[in-house]
Coordinates of C-alpha atoms in Angstrom, one line a residue:
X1 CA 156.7 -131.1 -101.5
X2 CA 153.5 -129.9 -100.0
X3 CA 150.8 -129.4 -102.2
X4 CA 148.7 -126.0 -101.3
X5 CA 146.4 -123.9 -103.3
X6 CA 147.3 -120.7 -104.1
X7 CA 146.9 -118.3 -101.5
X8 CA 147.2 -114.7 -101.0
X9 CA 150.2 -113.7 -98.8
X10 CA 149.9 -111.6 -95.9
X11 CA 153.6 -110.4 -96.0
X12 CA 157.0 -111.8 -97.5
X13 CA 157.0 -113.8 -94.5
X14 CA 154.8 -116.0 -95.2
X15 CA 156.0 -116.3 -98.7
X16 CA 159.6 -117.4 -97.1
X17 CA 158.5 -119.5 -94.9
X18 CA 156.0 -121.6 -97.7
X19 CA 159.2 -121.8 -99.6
X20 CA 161.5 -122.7 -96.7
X21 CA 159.1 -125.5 -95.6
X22 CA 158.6 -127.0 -99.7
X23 CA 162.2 -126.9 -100.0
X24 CA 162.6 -129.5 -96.5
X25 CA 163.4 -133.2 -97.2
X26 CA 161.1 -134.7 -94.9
X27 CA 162.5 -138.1 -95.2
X28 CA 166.1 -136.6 -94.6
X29 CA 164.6 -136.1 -90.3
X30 CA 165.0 -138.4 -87.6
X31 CA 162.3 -139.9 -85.1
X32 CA 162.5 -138.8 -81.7
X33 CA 163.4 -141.3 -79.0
X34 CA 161.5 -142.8 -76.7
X35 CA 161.7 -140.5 -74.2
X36 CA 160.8 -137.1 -76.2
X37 CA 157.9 -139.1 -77.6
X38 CA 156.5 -139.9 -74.2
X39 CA 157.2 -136.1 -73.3
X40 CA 155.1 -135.3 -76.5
X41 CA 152.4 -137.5 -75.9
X42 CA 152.5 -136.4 -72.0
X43 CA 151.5 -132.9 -72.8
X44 CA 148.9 -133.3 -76.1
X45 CA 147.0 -135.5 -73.5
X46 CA 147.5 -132.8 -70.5
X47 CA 146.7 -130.1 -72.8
X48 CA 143.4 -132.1 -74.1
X49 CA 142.2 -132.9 -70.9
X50 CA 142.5 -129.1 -69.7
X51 CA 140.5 -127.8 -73.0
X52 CA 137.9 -130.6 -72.1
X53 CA 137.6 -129.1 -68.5
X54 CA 137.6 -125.5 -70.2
X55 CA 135.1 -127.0 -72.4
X56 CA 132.8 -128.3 -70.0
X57 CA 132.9 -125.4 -67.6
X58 CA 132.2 -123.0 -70.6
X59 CA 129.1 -125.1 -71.3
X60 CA 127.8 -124.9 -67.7
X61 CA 128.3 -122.0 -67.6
X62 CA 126.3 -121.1 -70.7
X63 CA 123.6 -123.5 -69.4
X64 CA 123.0 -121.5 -66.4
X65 CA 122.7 -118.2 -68.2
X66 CA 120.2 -119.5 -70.8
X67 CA 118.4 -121.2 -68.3
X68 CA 118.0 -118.0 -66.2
X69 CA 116.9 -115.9 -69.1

């Protein structure tokens, strides 16, 4: 069971989905294989390196209008 604070709901949603994630056996799931791991791993690192890019160009980009004020 996850242990959260108590929050104040948005909506029932939220409530039903809290419950319907408490009431999951976590041991009861599987690994993924090999292949679906690499897959995962694959796109956290893609996605990481484009945020860093996004990053970096965002800070240039900042640099140069600071630098012209």
């Amino acid at each position: 069971m996850i242990k959260i604070k108590k929050l104040n709901y948005l909506d029932e949603e939220e409530k039903d989905l809290e419950k319907a994630i408490n009431s999951l056996d976590i041991k009861s799931l599987s690994l993924p294989d090999k292949k679906t791991q690499n897959k995962f791993k694959t796109a956290a690192k893609r996605y990481s390196e484009k945020k860093q890019t996004l990053k970096n160009a965002l800070d240039k980009k900042c640099l140069q209008v600071f630098s012209t004020k």
